[in-house]
mmCIF file of C-alpha atoms in Angstrom:
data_model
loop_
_atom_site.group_PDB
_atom_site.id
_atom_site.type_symbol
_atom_site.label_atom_id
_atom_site.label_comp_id
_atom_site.label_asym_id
_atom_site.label_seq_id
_atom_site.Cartn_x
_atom_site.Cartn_y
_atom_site.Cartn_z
ATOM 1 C CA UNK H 1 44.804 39.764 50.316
ATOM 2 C CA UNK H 2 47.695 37.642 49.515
ATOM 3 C CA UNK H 3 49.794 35.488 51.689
ATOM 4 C CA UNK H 4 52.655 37.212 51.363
ATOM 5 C CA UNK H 5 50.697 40.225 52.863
ATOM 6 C CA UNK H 6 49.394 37.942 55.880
ATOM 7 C CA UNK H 7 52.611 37.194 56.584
ATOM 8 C CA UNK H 8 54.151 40.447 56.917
ATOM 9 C CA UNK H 9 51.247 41.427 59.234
ATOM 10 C CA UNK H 10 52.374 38.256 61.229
ATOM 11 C CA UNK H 11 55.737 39.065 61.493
ATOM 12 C CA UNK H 12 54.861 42.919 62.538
ATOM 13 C CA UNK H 13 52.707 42.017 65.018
ATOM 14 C CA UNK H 14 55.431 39.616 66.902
ATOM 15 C CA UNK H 15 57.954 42.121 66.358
ATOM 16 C CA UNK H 16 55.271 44.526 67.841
ATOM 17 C CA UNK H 17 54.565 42.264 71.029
ATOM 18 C CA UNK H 18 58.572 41.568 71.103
ATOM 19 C CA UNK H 19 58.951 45.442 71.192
ATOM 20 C CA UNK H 20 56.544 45.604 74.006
ATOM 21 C CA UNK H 21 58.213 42.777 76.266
ATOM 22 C CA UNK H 22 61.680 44.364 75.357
ATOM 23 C CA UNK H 23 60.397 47.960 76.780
ATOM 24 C CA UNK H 24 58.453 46.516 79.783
ATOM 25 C CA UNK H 25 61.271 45.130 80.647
ATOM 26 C CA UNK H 26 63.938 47.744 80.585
ATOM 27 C CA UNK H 27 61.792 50.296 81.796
ATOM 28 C CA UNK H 28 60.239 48.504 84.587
ATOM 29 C CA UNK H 29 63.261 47.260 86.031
ATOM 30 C CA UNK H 30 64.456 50.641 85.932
ATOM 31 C CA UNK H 31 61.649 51.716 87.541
ATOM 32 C CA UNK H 32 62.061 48.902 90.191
ATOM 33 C CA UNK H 33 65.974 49.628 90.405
ATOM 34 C CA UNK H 34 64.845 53.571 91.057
ATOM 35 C CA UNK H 35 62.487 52.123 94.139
ATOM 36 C CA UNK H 36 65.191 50.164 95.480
ATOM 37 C CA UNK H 37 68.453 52.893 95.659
ATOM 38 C CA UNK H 38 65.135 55.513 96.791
ATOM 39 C CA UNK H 39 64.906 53.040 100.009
ATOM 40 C CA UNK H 40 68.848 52.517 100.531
ATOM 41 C CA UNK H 41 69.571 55.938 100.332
ATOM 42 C CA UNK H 42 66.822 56.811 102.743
ATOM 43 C CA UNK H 43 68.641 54.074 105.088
ATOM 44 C CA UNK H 44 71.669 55.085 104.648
ATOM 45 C CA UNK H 45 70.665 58.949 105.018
ATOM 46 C CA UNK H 46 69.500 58.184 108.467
ATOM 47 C CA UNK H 47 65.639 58.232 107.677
ATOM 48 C CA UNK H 48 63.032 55.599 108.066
ATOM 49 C CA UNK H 49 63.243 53.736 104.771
ATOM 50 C CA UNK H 50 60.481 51.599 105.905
ATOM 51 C CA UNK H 51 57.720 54.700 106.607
ATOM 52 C CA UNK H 52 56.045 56.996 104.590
ATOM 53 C CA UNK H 53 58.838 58.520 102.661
ATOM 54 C CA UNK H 54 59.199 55.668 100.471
ATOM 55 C CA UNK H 55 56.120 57.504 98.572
ATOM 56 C CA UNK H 56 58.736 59.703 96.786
ATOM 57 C CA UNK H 57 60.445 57.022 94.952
ATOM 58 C CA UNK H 58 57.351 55.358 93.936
ATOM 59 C CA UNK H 59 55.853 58.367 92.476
ATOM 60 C CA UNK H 60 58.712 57.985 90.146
ATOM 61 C CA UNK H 61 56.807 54.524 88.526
ATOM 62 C CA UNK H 62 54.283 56.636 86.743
ATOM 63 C CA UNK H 63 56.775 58.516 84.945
ATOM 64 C CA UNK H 64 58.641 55.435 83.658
ATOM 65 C CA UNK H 65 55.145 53.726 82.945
ATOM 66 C CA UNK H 66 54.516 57.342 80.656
ATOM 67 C CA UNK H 67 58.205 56.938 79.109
ATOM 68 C CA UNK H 68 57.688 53.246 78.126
ATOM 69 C CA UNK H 69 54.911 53.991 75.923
ATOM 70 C CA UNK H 70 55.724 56.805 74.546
ATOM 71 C CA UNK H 71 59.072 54.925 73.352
ATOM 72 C CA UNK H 72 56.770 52.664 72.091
ATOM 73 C CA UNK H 73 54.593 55.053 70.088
ATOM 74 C CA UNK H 74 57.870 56.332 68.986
ATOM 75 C CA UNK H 75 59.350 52.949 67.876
ATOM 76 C CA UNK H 76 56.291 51.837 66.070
ATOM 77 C CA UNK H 77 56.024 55.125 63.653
ATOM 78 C CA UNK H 78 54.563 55.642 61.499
ATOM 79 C CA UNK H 79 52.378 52.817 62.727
ATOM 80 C CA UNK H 80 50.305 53.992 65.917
ATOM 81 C CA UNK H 81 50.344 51.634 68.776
ATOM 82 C CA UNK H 82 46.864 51.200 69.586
ATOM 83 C CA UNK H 83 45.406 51.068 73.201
ATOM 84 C CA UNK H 84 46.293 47.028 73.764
ATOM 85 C CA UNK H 85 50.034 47.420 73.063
ATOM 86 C CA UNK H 86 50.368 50.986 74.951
ATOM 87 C CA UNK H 87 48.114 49.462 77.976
ATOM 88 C CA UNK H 88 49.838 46.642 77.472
ATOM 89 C CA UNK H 89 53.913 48.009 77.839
ATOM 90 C CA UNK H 90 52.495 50.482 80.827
ATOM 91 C CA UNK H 91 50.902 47.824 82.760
ATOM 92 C CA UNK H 92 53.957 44.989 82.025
ATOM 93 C CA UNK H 93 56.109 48.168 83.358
ATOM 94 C CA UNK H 94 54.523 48.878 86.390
ATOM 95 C CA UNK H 95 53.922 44.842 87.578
ATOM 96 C CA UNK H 96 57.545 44.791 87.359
ATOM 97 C CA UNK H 97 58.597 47.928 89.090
ATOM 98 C CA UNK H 98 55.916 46.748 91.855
ATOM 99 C CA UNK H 99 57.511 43.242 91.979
ATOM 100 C CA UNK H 100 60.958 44.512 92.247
ATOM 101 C CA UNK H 101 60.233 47.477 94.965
ATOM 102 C CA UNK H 102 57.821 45.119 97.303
ATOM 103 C CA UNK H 103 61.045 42.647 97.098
ATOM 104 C CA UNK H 104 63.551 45.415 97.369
ATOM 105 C CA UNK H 105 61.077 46.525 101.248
ATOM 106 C CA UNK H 106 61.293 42.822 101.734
ATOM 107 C CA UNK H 107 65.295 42.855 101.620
ATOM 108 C CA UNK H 108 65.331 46.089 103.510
ATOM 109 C CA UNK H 109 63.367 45.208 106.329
ATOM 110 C CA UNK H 110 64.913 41.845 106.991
ATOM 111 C CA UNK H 111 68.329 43.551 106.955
ATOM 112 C CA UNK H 112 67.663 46.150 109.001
ATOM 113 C CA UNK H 113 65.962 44.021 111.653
ATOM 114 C CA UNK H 114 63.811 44.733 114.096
ATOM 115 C CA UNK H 115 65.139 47.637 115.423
ATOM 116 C CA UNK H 116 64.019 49.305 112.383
ATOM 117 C CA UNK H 117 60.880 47.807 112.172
ATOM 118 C CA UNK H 118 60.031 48.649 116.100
ATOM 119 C CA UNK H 119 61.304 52.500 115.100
ATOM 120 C CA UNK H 120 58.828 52.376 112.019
ATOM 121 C CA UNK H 121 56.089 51.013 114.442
ATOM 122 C CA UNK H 122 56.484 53.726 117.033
ATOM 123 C CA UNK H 123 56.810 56.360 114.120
ATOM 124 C CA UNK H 124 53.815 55.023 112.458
ATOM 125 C CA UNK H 125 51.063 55.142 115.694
ATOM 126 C CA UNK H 126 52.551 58.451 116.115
ATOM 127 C CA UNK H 127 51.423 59.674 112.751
ATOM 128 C CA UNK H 128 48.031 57.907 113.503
ATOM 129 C CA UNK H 129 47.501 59.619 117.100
ATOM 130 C CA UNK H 130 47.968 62.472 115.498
ATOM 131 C CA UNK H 131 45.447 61.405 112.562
ATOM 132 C CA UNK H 132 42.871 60.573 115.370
ATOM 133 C CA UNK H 133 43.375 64.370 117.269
ATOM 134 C CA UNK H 134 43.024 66.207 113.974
ATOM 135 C CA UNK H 135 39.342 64.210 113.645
ATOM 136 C CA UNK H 136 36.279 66.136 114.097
ATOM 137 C CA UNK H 137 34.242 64.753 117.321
ATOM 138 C CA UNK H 138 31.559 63.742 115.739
ATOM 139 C CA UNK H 139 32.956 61.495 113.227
ATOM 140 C CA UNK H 140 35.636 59.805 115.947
ATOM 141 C CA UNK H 141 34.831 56.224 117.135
ATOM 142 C CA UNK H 142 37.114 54.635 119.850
ATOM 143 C CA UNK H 143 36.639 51.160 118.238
ATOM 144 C CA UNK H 144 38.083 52.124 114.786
ATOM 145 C CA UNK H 145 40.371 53.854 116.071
ATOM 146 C CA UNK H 146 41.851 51.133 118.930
ATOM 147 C CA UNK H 147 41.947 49.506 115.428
ATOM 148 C CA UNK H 148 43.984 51.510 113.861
ATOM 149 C CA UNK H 149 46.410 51.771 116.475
ATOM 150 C CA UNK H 150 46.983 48.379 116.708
ATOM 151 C CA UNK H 151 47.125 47.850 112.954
ATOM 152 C CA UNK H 152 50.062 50.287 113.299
ATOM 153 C CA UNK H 153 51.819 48.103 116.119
ATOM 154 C CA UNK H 154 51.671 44.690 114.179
ATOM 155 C CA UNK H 155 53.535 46.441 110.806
ATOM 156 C CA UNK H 156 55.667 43.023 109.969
ATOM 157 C CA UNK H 157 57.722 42.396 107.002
ATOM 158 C CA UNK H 158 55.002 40.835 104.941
ATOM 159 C CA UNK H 159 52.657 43.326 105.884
ATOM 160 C CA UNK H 160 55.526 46.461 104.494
ATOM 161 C CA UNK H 161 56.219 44.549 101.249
ATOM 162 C CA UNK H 162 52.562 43.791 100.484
ATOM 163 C CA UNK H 163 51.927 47.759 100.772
ATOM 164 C CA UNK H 164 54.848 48.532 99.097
ATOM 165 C CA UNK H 165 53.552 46.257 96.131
ATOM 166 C CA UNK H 166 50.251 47.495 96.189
ATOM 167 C CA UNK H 167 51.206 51.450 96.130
ATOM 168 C CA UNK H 168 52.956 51.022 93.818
ATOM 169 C CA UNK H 169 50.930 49.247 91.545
ATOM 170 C CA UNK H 170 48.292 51.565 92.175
ATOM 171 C CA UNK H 171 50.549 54.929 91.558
ATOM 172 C CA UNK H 172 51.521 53.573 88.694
ATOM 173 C CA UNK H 173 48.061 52.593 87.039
ATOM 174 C CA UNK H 174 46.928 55.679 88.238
ATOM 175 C CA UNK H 175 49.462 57.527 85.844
ATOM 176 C CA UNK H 176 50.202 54.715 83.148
ATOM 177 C CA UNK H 177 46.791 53.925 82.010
ATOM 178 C CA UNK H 178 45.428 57.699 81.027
ATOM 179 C CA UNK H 179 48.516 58.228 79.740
ATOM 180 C CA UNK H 180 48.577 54.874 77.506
ATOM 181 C CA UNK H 181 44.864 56.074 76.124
ATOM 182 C CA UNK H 182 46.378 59.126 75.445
ATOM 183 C CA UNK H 183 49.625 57.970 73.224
ATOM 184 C CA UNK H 184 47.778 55.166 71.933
ATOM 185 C CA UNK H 185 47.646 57.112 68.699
#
């Protein structure tokens, strides 16, 4: 091997990683951006941005997390990616989409106020009463649920970006790591 040849491996590999960073980047802030007008529309609509029908606009991450490597895989041709850069551009995609939708709830839910917040309390130990009625007998216990019930009343701000964060993540692992082994080559 000559140097000449160790050097052009060098300077593909950092325009590889480069490549990666740039399409993290674009795509997970898209993602994030996609979170955010999800919840604002569902505020301005008149719904509770704050409940469970933020789901929709997260299962959107997944998608992006799918798109980012596959314009990776794409990019790279007729080079294949490999499994660290594709995990790599998926996972960098979805931390940022989870970053910016968690701090897009935060936003929300201090603007809105409490109001809100007391409206997605009382909608939320609704859903869980009814939860708790749809539970066979035998596998109901009054302590877990008492717990539940009261996890429900003490939803705060933290509490809604944390789980926002954390969905979100998780959705979007859930769809950007088979599909990174999967356009890895």
């Amino acid at each position: 091997m000559q140097p000449e040849d160790s050097i052009s491996r060098k300077e593909a590999a950092t325009d590889a990683a480069g490549l990666v960073r740039r399409l993290a980047l674009r795509f997970g802030v898209g993602a994030g951006i996609a979170c955010a007008a999800w919840l604002l529309f569902l505020q301005l609509s008149g719904n509770n941005a704050l409940g469970p029908k933020q789901l929709l606009g997260e299962l959107l991450v997944p998608m992006f997390a799918a798109g980012s490597q596959w314009v990776l895989r794409r990019k790279l041709a007729p080079e294949k990616p490999g499994v660290g850069r594709s995990l790599a551009v998926g996972g960098l995609t979805v931390l940022l989409a989870a970053t910016i939708a968690a701090a897009s709830m935060w936003s929300l839910a201090h603007g809105a106020g409490e109001p809100a917040l007391a409206r997605n309390r009382a909608e939320q130990i609704e859903i869980v009463r009814v939860q708790q009625e749809m539970r066979a007998k035998e596998k109901r216990n009054q302590q877990f649920e008492q717990d539940e019930l009261r996890q429900a009343a003490t939803i705060s701000v933290a509490t809604l970006a944390r789980g926002t964060f954390a969905y979100v993540l998780i959705l979007g692992m859930l769809g950007g790591v088979p599909s990174g082994l999967f356009l890895r080559k």
